[in-house]
Short mmCIF file of C-alpha atoms and ligand atoms in Angstrom, two decimals:
data_model
loop_
_atom_site.label_atom_id
_atom_site.label_comp_id
_atom_site.label_asym_id
_atom_site.label_seq_id
_atom_site.Cartn_x
_atom_site.Cartn_y
_atom_site.Cartn_z
CA UNK A 33 -0.51 -0.29 0.10
CA UNK A 34 1.33 3.97 -1.28
CA UNK A 35 1.01 6.13 0.55
CA UNK A 36 0.12 9.98 -0.03
CA UNK A 37 2.61 12.25 2.67
CA UNK A 38 2.21 15.54 3.01
CA UNK A 39 4.88 16.47 6.47
CA UNK A 40 4.46 19.75 6.74
CA UNK A 41 6.39 23.23 8.05
CA UNK A 42 3.34 23.40 10.44
CA UNK A 43 0.64 20.45 10.35
CA UNK A 44 1.54 17.31 8.78
CA UNK A 45 -0.85 15.35 7.31
CA UNK A 46 -1.04 11.57 5.61
CA UNK A 47 -3.75 9.93 2.91
CA UNK A 48 -4.38 7.68 0.73
CA UNK A 49 -6.29 5.74 -2.40
CA UNK A 50 -8.64 2.43 -1.08
CA UNK A 51 -10.96 1.35 -3.73
CA UNK A 52 -11.29 4.87 -5.09
CA UNK A 53 -11.74 6.48 -2.38
CA UNK A 54 -9.76 8.88 -0.67
CA UNK A 55 -8.97 8.16 3.19
CA UNK A 56 -7.90 9.97 5.51
CA UNK A 57 -5.14 8.99 7.49
CA UNK A 58 -6.64 10.49 11.43
CA UNK A 59 -4.60 11.13 14.23
CA UNK A 60 -6.84 10.53 17.13
CA UNK A 61 -9.20 12.70 16.35
CA UNK A 62 -7.98 14.64 13.94
CA UNK A 63 -6.44 14.64 10.56
CA UNK A 64 -3.73 16.35 10.42
CA UNK A 65 -0.55 17.04 13.88
CA UNK A 66 1.22 20.06 14.06
CA UNK A 67 4.92 18.71 13.10
CA UNK A 68 6.25 18.81 17.42
CA UNK A 69 8.19 16.21 18.69
CA UNK A 70 8.30 16.08 21.99
CA UNK A 71 11.14 13.17 23.66
CA UNK A 72 10.20 13.23 27.25
CA UNK A 73 13.50 12.84 29.91
CA UNK A 74 13.64 9.56 32.09
CA UNK A 75 12.91 11.33 35.60
CA UNK A 76 10.63 10.80 38.10
CA UNK A 77 6.69 10.87 37.16
CA UNK A 78 4.91 14.13 37.45
CA UNK A 79 2.12 12.68 38.95
CA UNK A 80 4.52 12.46 42.00
CA UNK A 81 3.62 16.25 42.69
CA UNK A 82 0.68 17.20 45.65
CA UNK A 83 -0.01 19.70 47.85
CA UNK A 84 2.51 20.26 50.97
CA UNK A 85 1.94 22.22 53.45
CA UNK A 86 4.50 23.78 52.51
CA UNK A 87 3.95 24.16 49.13
CA UNK A 88 0.13 25.86 49.87
CA UNK A 89 1.60 28.55 51.81
CA UNK A 90 3.36 28.90 48.15
CA UNK A 91 0.69 28.63 46.21
CA UNK A 92 -1.57 31.01 48.77
CA UNK A 93 1.33 33.52 47.79
CA UNK A 94 1.14 33.06 43.78
CA UNK A 95 -3.15 33.95 44.57
CA UNK A 96 -2.37 36.58 46.38
CA UNK A 97 -0.05 38.42 44.08
CA UNK A 98 -2.28 38.21 41.58
CA UNK A 99 -4.76 39.12 43.10
CA UNK A 100 -3.08 42.25 43.99
CA UNK A 101 -1.79 42.21 40.69
CA UNK A 102 -5.64 42.21 38.90
CA UNK A 103 -5.96 45.10 41.40
CA UNK A 104 -4.22 47.73 39.51
CA UNK A 105 -5.65 46.58 36.32
CA UNK A 106 -8.16 47.52 37.21
CA UNK A 107 -7.71 51.16 38.45
CA UNK A 108 -5.35 51.25 35.44
CA UNK A 109 -8.45 50.69 33.42
CA UNK A 110 -10.59 53.13 35.69
CA UNK A 111 -8.02 55.90 34.98
CA UNK A 112 -7.75 54.76 31.47
CA UNK A 113 -11.04 54.88 31.09
CA UNK A 114 -12.24 58.26 32.50
CA UNK A 115 -9.27 59.66 30.15
CA UNK A 116 -11.05 58.26 27.19
CA UNK A 117 -14.11 59.70 28.62
CA UNK A 118 -12.86 63.83 29.11
CA UNK A 119 -12.01 63.30 25.22
CA UNK A 120 -15.16 63.59 22.37
CA UNK A 121 -15.95 61.92 19.10
CA UNK A 122 -14.02 60.40 16.88
CA UNK A 123 -10.73 60.78 19.53
CA UNK A 124 -12.84 58.92 22.32
CA UNK A 125 -15.20 55.89 20.36
CA UNK A 126 -11.15 54.65 19.96
CA UNK A 127 -9.99 55.89 23.51
CA UNK A 128 -12.59 53.41 24.95
CA UNK A 129 -12.66 51.20 22.48
CA UNK A 130 -9.04 50.41 23.69
CA UNK A 131 -9.51 50.79 26.84
CA UNK A 132 -10.87 47.24 27.41
CA UNK A 133 -12.14 45.76 30.62
CA UNK A 134 -9.27 43.84 32.36
CA UNK A 135 -10.67 40.44 32.64
CA UNK A 136 -11.72 39.49 36.51
CA UNK A 137 -10.01 35.79 36.99
CA UNK A 138 -11.86 33.88 39.62
CA UNK A 139 -10.39 32.52 43.08
CA UNK A 140 -10.71 29.26 41.73
CA UNK A 141 -8.93 29.87 38.44
CA UNK A 142 -6.39 31.54 40.69
CA UNK A 143 -5.93 28.93 42.60
CA UNK A 144 -5.80 26.36 39.53
CA UNK A 145 -3.26 28.48 38.39
CA UNK A 146 -1.16 29.04 42.04
CA UNK A 147 -0.69 25.91 41.77
CA UNK A 148 0.35 25.17 37.88
CA UNK A 149 2.81 27.99 39.28
CA UNK A 150 4.27 25.76 42.53
CA UNK A 151 4.11 22.04 39.74
CA UNK A 152 6.24 24.28 37.49
CA UNK A 153 8.76 25.27 39.69
CA UNK A 154 9.24 21.32 41.41
CA UNK A 155 9.17 19.80 37.66
CA UNK A 156 12.21 22.20 36.36
CA UNK A 157 14.18 21.73 39.96
CA UNK A 158 13.80 18.36 38.91
CA UNK A 159 15.43 19.05 35.72
CA UNK A 160 17.96 20.41 36.89
CA UNK A 161 19.33 17.54 39.31
CA UNK A 162 18.58 15.25 36.63
CA UNK A 163 20.55 17.27 34.15
CA UNK A 164 22.06 14.76 31.48
CA UNK A 165 19.22 12.13 32.29
CA UNK A 166 18.14 10.16 29.87
CA UNK A 167 16.41 10.24 27.05
CA UNK A 168 12.41 8.21 26.61
CA UNK A 169 12.75 7.93 23.03
CA UNK A 170 9.47 5.94 22.92
CA UNK A 171 7.66 7.17 24.92
CA UNK A 172 8.05 10.67 22.33
CA UNK A 173 4.42 12.83 22.43
CA UNK A 174 3.44 14.07 18.80
CA UNK A 175 2.07 18.14 17.85
CA UNK A 176 -0.23 19.51 20.70
CA UNK A 177 -0.25 17.38 22.51
CA UNK A 178 4.13 17.53 22.40
CA UNK A 179 3.84 20.93 22.89
CA UNK A 180 1.14 20.88 25.95
CA UNK A 181 3.46 18.73 27.38
CA UNK A 182 6.18 20.83 27.18
CA UNK A 183 4.88 23.98 28.11
CA UNK A 184 2.85 21.85 31.38
CA UNK A 185 6.37 19.81 32.78
CA UNK A 186 9.44 20.21 30.56
CA UNK A 187 11.27 17.40 31.36
CA UNK A 188 13.30 16.99 27.43
CA UNK A 189 13.72 18.30 24.79
CA UNK A 190 10.76 20.08 22.29
CA UNK A 191 11.31 20.54 18.74
CA UNK A 192 8.92 22.06 16.42
CA UNK A 193 8.73 22.26 12.88
CA UNK A 194 11.56 20.16 12.25
CA UNK A 195 10.61 20.84 8.43
CA UNK A 196 12.35 24.49 8.45
CA UNK A 197 15.95 23.37 9.86
CA UNK A 198 16.10 20.85 7.66
CA UNK A 199 17.89 23.29 5.30
CA UNK A 200 20.30 24.38 7.01
CA UNK A 201 23.97 23.88 7.53
CA UNK A 202 23.95 21.45 10.12
CA UNK A 203 26.43 20.49 13.32
CA UNK A 204 27.09 16.65 13.09
CA UNK A 205 24.96 15.93 16.63
CA UNK A 206 22.50 18.68 14.96
CA UNK A 207 22.17 16.51 12.06
CA UNK A 208 22.01 13.55 14.44
CA UNK A 209 19.06 14.86 16.02
CA UNK A 210 16.63 16.22 13.26
CA UNK A 211 16.88 13.60 11.98
CA UNK A 212 15.98 10.78 14.38
CA UNK A 213 13.05 13.48 14.57
CA UNK A 214 12.21 13.58 10.83
CA UNK A 215 12.63 10.14 11.45
CA UNK A 216 10.03 9.74 14.35
CA UNK A 217 7.09 11.90 12.83
CA UNK A 218 6.91 9.95 9.30
CA UNK A 219 7.44 6.15 11.69
CA UNK A 220 4.25 8.34 13.96
CA UNK A 221 2.29 8.11 9.96
CA UNK A 222 3.56 4.86 8.81
CA UNK A 223 2.35 3.42 12.11
CA UNK A 224 -1.22 5.06 11.97
CA UNK A 225 -1.41 4.29 9.01
CA UNK A 226 -0.88 0.93 8.59
CA UNK A 227 -3.16 0.70 11.58
CA UNK A 228 -6.17 1.95 10.24
CA UNK A 229 -5.74 0.27 6.65
CA UNK A 230 -5.28 -2.73 8.08
CA UNK A 231 -2.43 -3.74 5.35
CA UNK A 232 1.47 -3.59 6.11
CA UNK A 233 2.34 0.16 4.97
CA UNK A 234 5.88 0.23 3.01
CA UNK A 235 5.79 3.32 0.33
CA UNK A 236 5.39 6.54 -0.10
CA UNK A 237 5.18 9.67 -2.29
CA UNK A 238 6.13 12.73 0.05
CA UNK A 239 5.88 16.21 -0.89
CA UNK A 240 8.51 18.56 -1.33
CA UNK A 241 8.31 22.51 -0.87
CA UNK A 242 10.10 23.70 -4.27
CA UNK A 243 12.26 25.67 -2.71
CA UNK A 244 13.65 24.84 1.56
CA UNK A 245 14.12 27.20 3.61
CA UNK A 246 18.14 27.53 4.08
CA UNK A 247 21.21 29.95 4.16
CA UNK A 248 22.91 27.61 1.73
CA UNK A 249 20.35 28.11 -1.77
CA UNK A 250 20.19 25.41 -4.00
CA UNK A 251 22.79 23.33 -2.04
CA UNK A 252 19.85 23.52 1.24
CA UNK A 253 17.47 21.48 -0.82
CA UNK A 254 19.54 18.52 -1.87
CA UNK A 255 20.55 18.89 1.99
CA UNK A 256 16.44 18.57 2.74
CA UNK A 257 16.07 15.83 0.11
CA UNK A 258 19.07 13.33 1.56
CA UNK A 259 17.80 14.25 5.00
CA UNK A 260 14.62 12.88 3.94
CA UNK A 261 14.84 10.13 2.40
CA UNK A 262 16.69 8.64 5.12
CA UNK A 263 14.73 9.56 7.49
CA UNK A 264 12.05 7.85 5.54
CA UNK A 265 14.30 4.95 5.46
CA UNK A 266 15.29 4.73 8.68
CA UNK A 267 10.49 5.11 9.99
CA UNK A 268 9.86 2.00 7.62
CA UNK A 269 9.85 3.11 4.38
CA UNK A 270 11.15 0.76 1.79
CA UNK A 271 10.10 3.12 -1.48
CA UNK A 272 9.88 6.69 -1.85
CA UNK A 273 9.51 9.37 -4.32
CA UNK A 274 9.13 13.24 -4.06
CA UNK A 275 6.23 15.34 -5.31
CA UNK A 276 6.41 18.85 -5.61
CA UNK A 277 3.64 21.07 -3.24
CA UNK A 278 1.66 23.12 -5.66
CA UNK A 279 2.10 19.60 -8.01
CA UNK A 280 0.33 17.17 -6.29
CA UNK A 281 -2.27 20.49 -4.86
CA UNK A 282 -2.91 20.69 -8.56
CA UNK A 283 -3.15 16.60 -8.52
CA UNK A 284 -6.22 16.87 -6.58
CA UNK A 285 -7.65 19.74 -8.27
CA UNK A 286 -7.86 17.77 -11.67
CA UNK A 287 -9.64 15.54 -10.30
CA UNK A 288 -12.26 17.99 -9.21
CA UNK A 289 -13.04 19.43 -12.87
CA UNK A 290 -14.77 17.54 -15.67
CA UNK A 291 -13.51 20.52 -18.51
CA UNK A 292 -10.22 21.73 -18.89
CA UNK A 293 -8.26 24.89 -17.72
CA UNK A 294 -5.41 26.68 -17.20
CA UNK A 295 -4.43 27.16 -13.38
CA UNK A 296 -2.29 28.58 -10.95
CA UNK A 297 -1.51 26.68 -7.65
CA UNK A 298 -0.50 28.94 -5.08
CA UNK A 299 0.12 26.69 -0.62
CA UNK A 300 0.84 29.26 0.37
CA UNK A 301 1.91 27.30 4.22
CA UNK A 302 3.69 27.56 7.95
CA UNK A 303 7.46 27.74 6.15
CA UNK A 304 7.49 28.17 2.77
CA UNK A 305 4.66 29.62 -0.27
CA UNK A 306 5.06 27.69 -3.64
CA UNK A 307 3.45 27.93 -6.77
CA UNK A 308 2.20 25.81 -10.30
CA UNK A 309 1.06 26.42 -13.22
CA UNK A 310 -0.78 23.21 -15.05
CA UNK A 311 -3.38 22.34 -17.29
CA UNK A 312 -5.83 20.21 -15.02
CA UNK A 313 -9.39 18.82 -16.03
CA UNK A 314 -10.15 17.55 -18.93
CA UNK A 315 -9.68 13.59 -20.21
CA UNK A 316 -5.89 13.68 -19.66
CA UNK A 317 -5.10 10.69 -16.88
CA UNK A 318 -3.38 13.46 -15.27
CA UNK A 319 -2.46 17.47 -14.56
CA UNK A 320 0.27 18.80 -16.59
CA UNK A 321 2.91 20.62 -14.64
CA UNK A 322 3.39 24.10 -17.19
CA UNK A 323 6.55 25.49 -14.39
CA UNK A 324 6.62 25.58 -10.57
CA UNK A 325 8.06 28.58 -8.18
CA UNK A 326 9.22 28.72 -4.84
CA UNK A 327 9.78 31.52 -2.46
CA UNK A 328 11.02 30.15 1.04
CA UNK A 329 8.70 31.92 3.39
CA UNK A 330 5.41 31.64 5.20
CA UNK A 331 2.83 31.66 7.90
CA UNK A 332 5.80 30.95 10.05
CA UNK A 333 7.34 33.97 8.96
CA UNK A 334 5.08 36.16 9.44
CA UNK A 335 4.68 35.00 13.68
CA UNK A 336 8.15 36.44 14.42
CA UNK A 337 6.87 39.49 12.64
CA UNK A 338 4.56 39.74 14.89
CA UNK A 339 6.21 38.43 17.80
CA UNK A 340 8.45 41.19 17.41
CA UNK A 341 6.38 44.52 16.58
CA UNK A 342 3.56 43.80 18.66
CA UNK A 343 5.32 41.91 22.46
CA UNK A 344 9.20 42.48 22.29
CA UNK A 345 9.26 45.75 23.18
CA UNK A 346 7.42 44.55 26.48
CA UNK A 347 11.26 42.98 26.61
CA UNK A 348 13.18 46.08 26.45
CA UNK A 349 13.26 45.45 22.30
CA UNK A 350 13.88 48.77 21.35
CA UNK A 351 16.48 50.01 24.63
CA UNK A 352 19.78 50.71 23.88
CA UNK A 353 20.91 48.09 26.79
CA UNK A 354 19.83 45.30 25.33
CA UNK A 355 20.83 43.74 21.48
CA UNK A 356 18.66 43.32 18.79
CA UNK A 357 19.06 40.02 18.04
CA UNK A 358 18.85 38.71 21.02
CA UNK A 359 14.66 39.05 20.20
CA UNK A 360 14.52 37.61 16.65
CA UNK A 361 16.56 34.43 18.92
CA UNK A 362 14.17 34.08 21.34
CA UNK A 363 10.88 34.50 18.41
CA UNK A 364 12.04 32.08 16.27
CA UNK A 365 11.15 29.83 18.13
CA UNK A 366 12.29 26.79 14.91
CA UNK A 367 15.34 27.32 15.49
CA UNK A 368 16.50 24.92 18.13
CA UNK A 369 19.74 27.10 17.93
CA UNK A 370 18.36 30.03 18.27
CA UNK A 371 16.30 28.79 21.03
CA UNK A 372 20.05 27.39 22.87
CA UNK A 373 21.17 30.95 22.24
CA UNK A 374 19.13 33.38 23.92
CA UNK A 375 18.98 30.91 26.64
CA UNK A 376 22.37 31.40 27.31
CA UNK A 377 22.26 35.56 27.29
CA UNK A 378 22.68 36.33 30.99
CA UNK A 379 19.97 39.57 32.68
CA UNK A 380 20.66 39.37 36.07
CA UNK A 381 21.88 43.07 35.34
CA UNK A 382 19.67 43.87 32.39
CA UNK A 383 17.19 47.19 33.21
CA UNK A 384 14.01 47.06 35.08
CA UNK A 385 11.20 44.85 33.61
CA UNK A 386 13.02 43.63 31.72
CA UNK A 387 14.88 42.31 32.98
CA UNK A 388 13.03 40.35 34.49
CA UNK A 389 10.49 39.53 31.52
CA UNK A 390 13.59 38.60 29.21
CA UNK A 391 14.53 35.93 32.92
CA UNK A 392 10.50 34.57 32.57
CA UNK A 393 11.44 34.07 28.95
CA UNK A 394 13.98 31.99 29.11
CA UNK A 395 11.85 29.94 31.27
CA UNK A 396 10.96 25.94 30.24
CA UNK A 397 8.81 26.47 27.71
CA UNK A 398 8.01 30.57 27.86
CA UNK A 399 9.25 31.07 23.58
CA UNK A 400 6.68 28.88 22.57
CA UNK A 401 3.84 29.82 24.85
CA UNK A 402 4.69 33.45 23.29
CA UNK A 403 4.84 32.08 19.93
CA UNK A 404 1.06 30.64 20.69
CA UNK A 405 0.07 33.68 21.17
CA UNK A 406 1.94 35.23 18.34
CA UNK A 407 0.41 33.26 16.40
CA UNK A 408 -3.35 33.05 17.28
CA UNK A 409 -3.09 36.70 17.39
CA UNK A 410 -2.17 36.62 13.08
CA UNK A 411 -5.08 34.81 12.79
CA UNK A 412 -7.70 36.60 15.38
CA UNK A 413 -6.57 39.97 13.54
CA UNK A 414 -7.53 38.25 10.00
CA UNK A 415 -11.34 39.35 12.02
CA UNK A 416 -11.38 42.04 14.79
CA UNK A 417 -9.55 44.78 13.90
CA UNK A 418 -7.95 45.53 18.05
CA UNK A 419 -7.33 41.56 20.82
CA UNK A 420 -5.95 41.90 23.92
CA UNK A 421 -3.14 39.33 24.97
CA UNK A 422 -2.64 38.74 28.92
CA UNK A 423 1.26 37.57 29.29
CA UNK A 424 0.47 36.41 33.00
CA UNK A 425 3.59 34.06 32.00
CA UNK A 426 5.46 36.14 32.01
CA UNK A 427 4.37 39.32 34.87
CA UNK A 428 1.18 39.36 36.56
CA UNK A 429 -1.01 41.69 35.31
CA UNK A 430 1.31 42.12 32.38
CA UNK A 431 -1.30 42.77 29.12
CA UNK A 432 -0.75 44.33 25.34
CA UNK A 433 -3.20 45.23 22.73
CA UNK A 434 -2.61 44.25 19.70
CA UNK A 435 -4.28 46.46 16.62
CA UNK A 436 -3.85 46.10 12.18
CA UNK A 437 -0.82 48.08 12.54
CA UNK A 438 1.44 46.08 14.35
CA UNK A 439 -0.20 43.26 11.39
CA UNK A 440 0.54 45.35 8.48
CA UNK A 441 4.48 45.26 10.21
CA UNK A 442 4.14 41.83 10.77
CA UNK A 443 2.67 41.01 7.33
CA UNK A 444 4.65 43.25 5.58
CA UNK A 445 7.91 41.75 4.07
CA UNK A 446 6.16 38.97 3.40
CA UNK A 447 3.44 40.11 0.98
CA UNK A 448 5.84 42.07 -0.88
CA UNK A 449 7.88 39.34 -1.03
CA UNK A 450 4.58 37.32 -1.76
CA UNK A 451 4.02 40.43 -4.78
CA UNK A 452 7.44 40.07 -6.49
CA UNK A 453 6.92 35.94 -6.56
CA UNK A 454 3.67 35.80 -8.12
CA UNK A 455 4.60 38.99 -10.07
CA UNK A 456 7.85 37.26 -11.63
CA UNK A 457 5.18 33.98 -11.97
CA UNK A 458 3.18 37.00 -14.71
CA UNK A 459 6.54 37.99 -16.40
CA UNK A 460 7.27 34.03 -17.03
CA UNK A 461 4.10 32.28 -18.25
CA UNK A 462 3.25 34.94 -20.02
CA UNK A 463 -0.58 34.26 -20.51
CA UNK A 464 -3.99 35.08 -18.32
CA UNK A 465 -4.41 31.53 -16.44
CA UNK A 466 -7.68 30.47 -16.35
CA UNK A 467 -7.81 30.79 -12.54
CA UNK A 468 -5.76 30.79 -9.27
CA UNK A 469 -6.12 27.86 -6.79
CA UNK A 470 -5.85 28.69 -3.81
CA UNK A 471 -4.39 25.92 -0.71
CA UNK A 472 -2.02 26.36 1.99
CA UNK A 473 -2.97 27.64 6.08
CA UNK A 474 -2.03 30.14 5.19
CA UNK A 475 -4.11 31.13 2.31
CA UNK A 476 -6.45 31.61 4.70
CA UNK A 477 -5.17 34.92 5.58
CA UNK A 478 -7.34 38.22 3.57
CA UNK A 479 -4.08 40.45 3.06
CA UNK A 480 -2.72 37.25 1.31
CA UNK A 481 -6.02 36.86 -1.00
CA UNK A 482 -5.65 40.55 -1.79
CA UNK A 483 -2.27 40.50 -2.59
CA UNK A 484 -3.11 37.25 -5.21
CA UNK A 485 -6.16 39.11 -6.43
CA UNK A 486 -4.29 42.75 -7.32
CA UNK A 487 -1.83 40.23 -8.74
CA UNK A 488 -4.34 38.66 -10.95
CA UNK A 489 -6.73 41.15 -11.60
CA UNK A 490 -10.19 39.54 -12.54
CA UNK A 491 -8.86 36.01 -12.71
CA UNK A 492 -11.23 33.40 -11.54
CA UNK A 493 -9.57 32.56 -7.55
CA UNK A 494 -11.17 28.57 -6.87
CA UNK A 495 -10.41 28.45 -2.89
CA UNK A 496 -9.62 25.17 -2.11
CA UNK A 497 -8.77 23.18 1.61
CA UNK A 498 -6.32 25.23 3.17
CA UNK A 499 -5.36 22.03 4.63
CA UNK A 500 -6.01 19.33 2.72
CA UNK A 501 -5.16 20.79 -0.65
CA UNK A 502 -1.88 18.78 -0.95
CA UNK A 503 -2.42 15.69 1.13
CA UNK A 504 -5.28 14.53 -0.66
CA UNK A 505 -3.17 15.32 -4.36
CA UNK A 506 0.05 13.06 -2.87
CA UNK A 507 -2.59 10.65 -2.26
CA UNK A 508 -3.93 10.72 -5.35
CA UNK A 509 0.07 10.49 -7.25
CA UNK A 510 0.00 7.18 -4.74
CA UNK A 511 -2.33 5.97 -5.82
CA UNK A 512 -1.67 6.13 -9.69
CA UNK A 513 2.07 5.99 -9.05
CA UNK A 514 3.75 3.01 -9.07
CA UNK A 515 7.03 3.40 -6.64
N1 ATP B 1155 -6.98 31.97 8.86
C1 ATP B 1155 -5.76 32.15 9.32
N2 ATP B 1155 -4.85 33.33 9.45
C2 ATP B 1155 -4.04 33.57 8.56
N3 ATP B 1155 -2.80 32.12 8.52
C3 ATP B 1155 -3.23 31.04 9.38
C4 ATP B 1155 -4.92 30.96 9.18
N4 ATP B 1155 -4.97 29.85 9.67
C5 ATP B 1155 -3.79 28.57 9.29
N5 ATP B 1155 -2.62 29.81 9.30
C6 ATP B 1155 -1.64 30.00 9.01
O1 ATP B 1155 -1.20 29.11 7.92
C7 ATP B 1155 0.81 28.03 8.71
C8 ATP B 1155 -0.09 26.42 8.49
O2 ATP B 1155 -0.24 26.55 7.09
P1 ATP B 1155 -0.05 25.09 6.67
O3 ATP B 1155 -0.98 23.77 7.50
O4 ATP B 1155 -0.59 24.85 4.97
O5 ATP B 1155 1.64 24.82 6.58
P2 ATP B 1155 2.59 23.50 6.90
O6 ATP B 1155 2.18 22.34 5.16
O7 ATP B 1155 1.91 23.07 8.36
O8 ATP B 1155 4.05 24.18 5.68
P3 ATP B 1155 4.92 24.24 4.68
O9 ATP B 1155 3.82 23.53 3.44
O10 ATP B 1155 5.01 25.84 4.46
O11 ATP B 1155 5.86 23.38 4.84
C9 ATP B 1155 0.43 28.57 10.37
O12 ATP B 1155 2.19 29.71 9.68
C10 ATP B 1155 -1.08 29.21 9.98
O13 ATP B 1155 -1.05 30.14 11.03
MG1 MG B 1156 2.44 22.76 2.90
#
């Protein structure tokens, strides 16, 4: 049995054609999972935690200080509102809209947060005492479960989006770790598919971006493909082949059409943006790919920019005494080397309040939590003009209001590059396509759709399944090709 595998920067999925029908592989309840793996360390069981009298006192102290912070946030809000009331007209409406009332957390909520805080300190002490503990490879967790385990327990190693590292120069040890992780993800997929389909799965067609993220140009893509091949082999695949992700999406779109057309397939993902021009539909057995183009940028790059624009000023970005590259390191959760650099800085004497906040951000799980908030806000700002983020895990009562200026700052560089890419594609193909087929999670973003529509005015836009367009096409190929 051959399956199609979309090993994505942000999400991975798999599917097969079974008796002429597309069957998505399930991962628990989900049709895809976050491409993240967590290897827990072999240290004492988290279930060993209990609330001793001493720990109860710590919880009480936490609750007291959280309540004090809540009270001062409330007073500050009343003050802001009072100031807003004194304004008039549009200024007043705007100021009132921005002064949103801080949410009051119930006592039970605060106590639960206090217990989590004390439990996390307990865990971190254990980690410190058990430095060098053996990592339990067989207990690896995947997807959101991996990230949650890392944030809550912290005992072990988390790698998010290993795909985005494959094209970079890697020291032998880092190469081994990334290979190991990629092969774990692929094995997880292989075994899930074997279980669901009831037959051994040993062959796969893997999606690949036209150009991988890399600092080495074409060499990076070559290295990434070598590493993925090796990872797939050690995951138990005997035959594998690669298909460019937008070409795969074209194969899927082809099966949906009766009349032939020339379509531009645009896949805006988490790590890369990939485009193919293809003849689809009609009586041909498969889509015919006429050309492909790649931009090694995607949604995760926008998350980093949003974090830099909206969150990092709270950590001292812009302060002359804190080097500016520290903030990019902290925001780049996909890069273990950059995360390690960030954790290695000493902020004991850094200007306040930034020093303490940066130390909090260095704690296990904090950069992942902050990144989640950046991604969540990026998505929210596609629908609403402003929203508030509470950063209690950094400091009680710390919050920030994000608005469209932050969103525009975060998207600016990506949108420029996307417009340049589409302009180049327009020049290369020399004809007006009959349609533009959109897929990839980031294609949901209104700003991205606007750029596509602007670059191809008047062309019909077909909105495909943002999450499953590529994997469906890989399954079509897996059903047709003899590997
Ligand atoms: N409504 C939305 N608005 C903006 N971005 C979104 C939205 N929904 C999902 N995304 C983004 O889409 C990205 C994930 O898309 P997708 O699953 O296509 O990526 P991937 O296939 O894992 O990555 P790649 O193909 O680049 O390796 C993430 O960056 C996510 O934040
Ligand atoms: Mg993708």
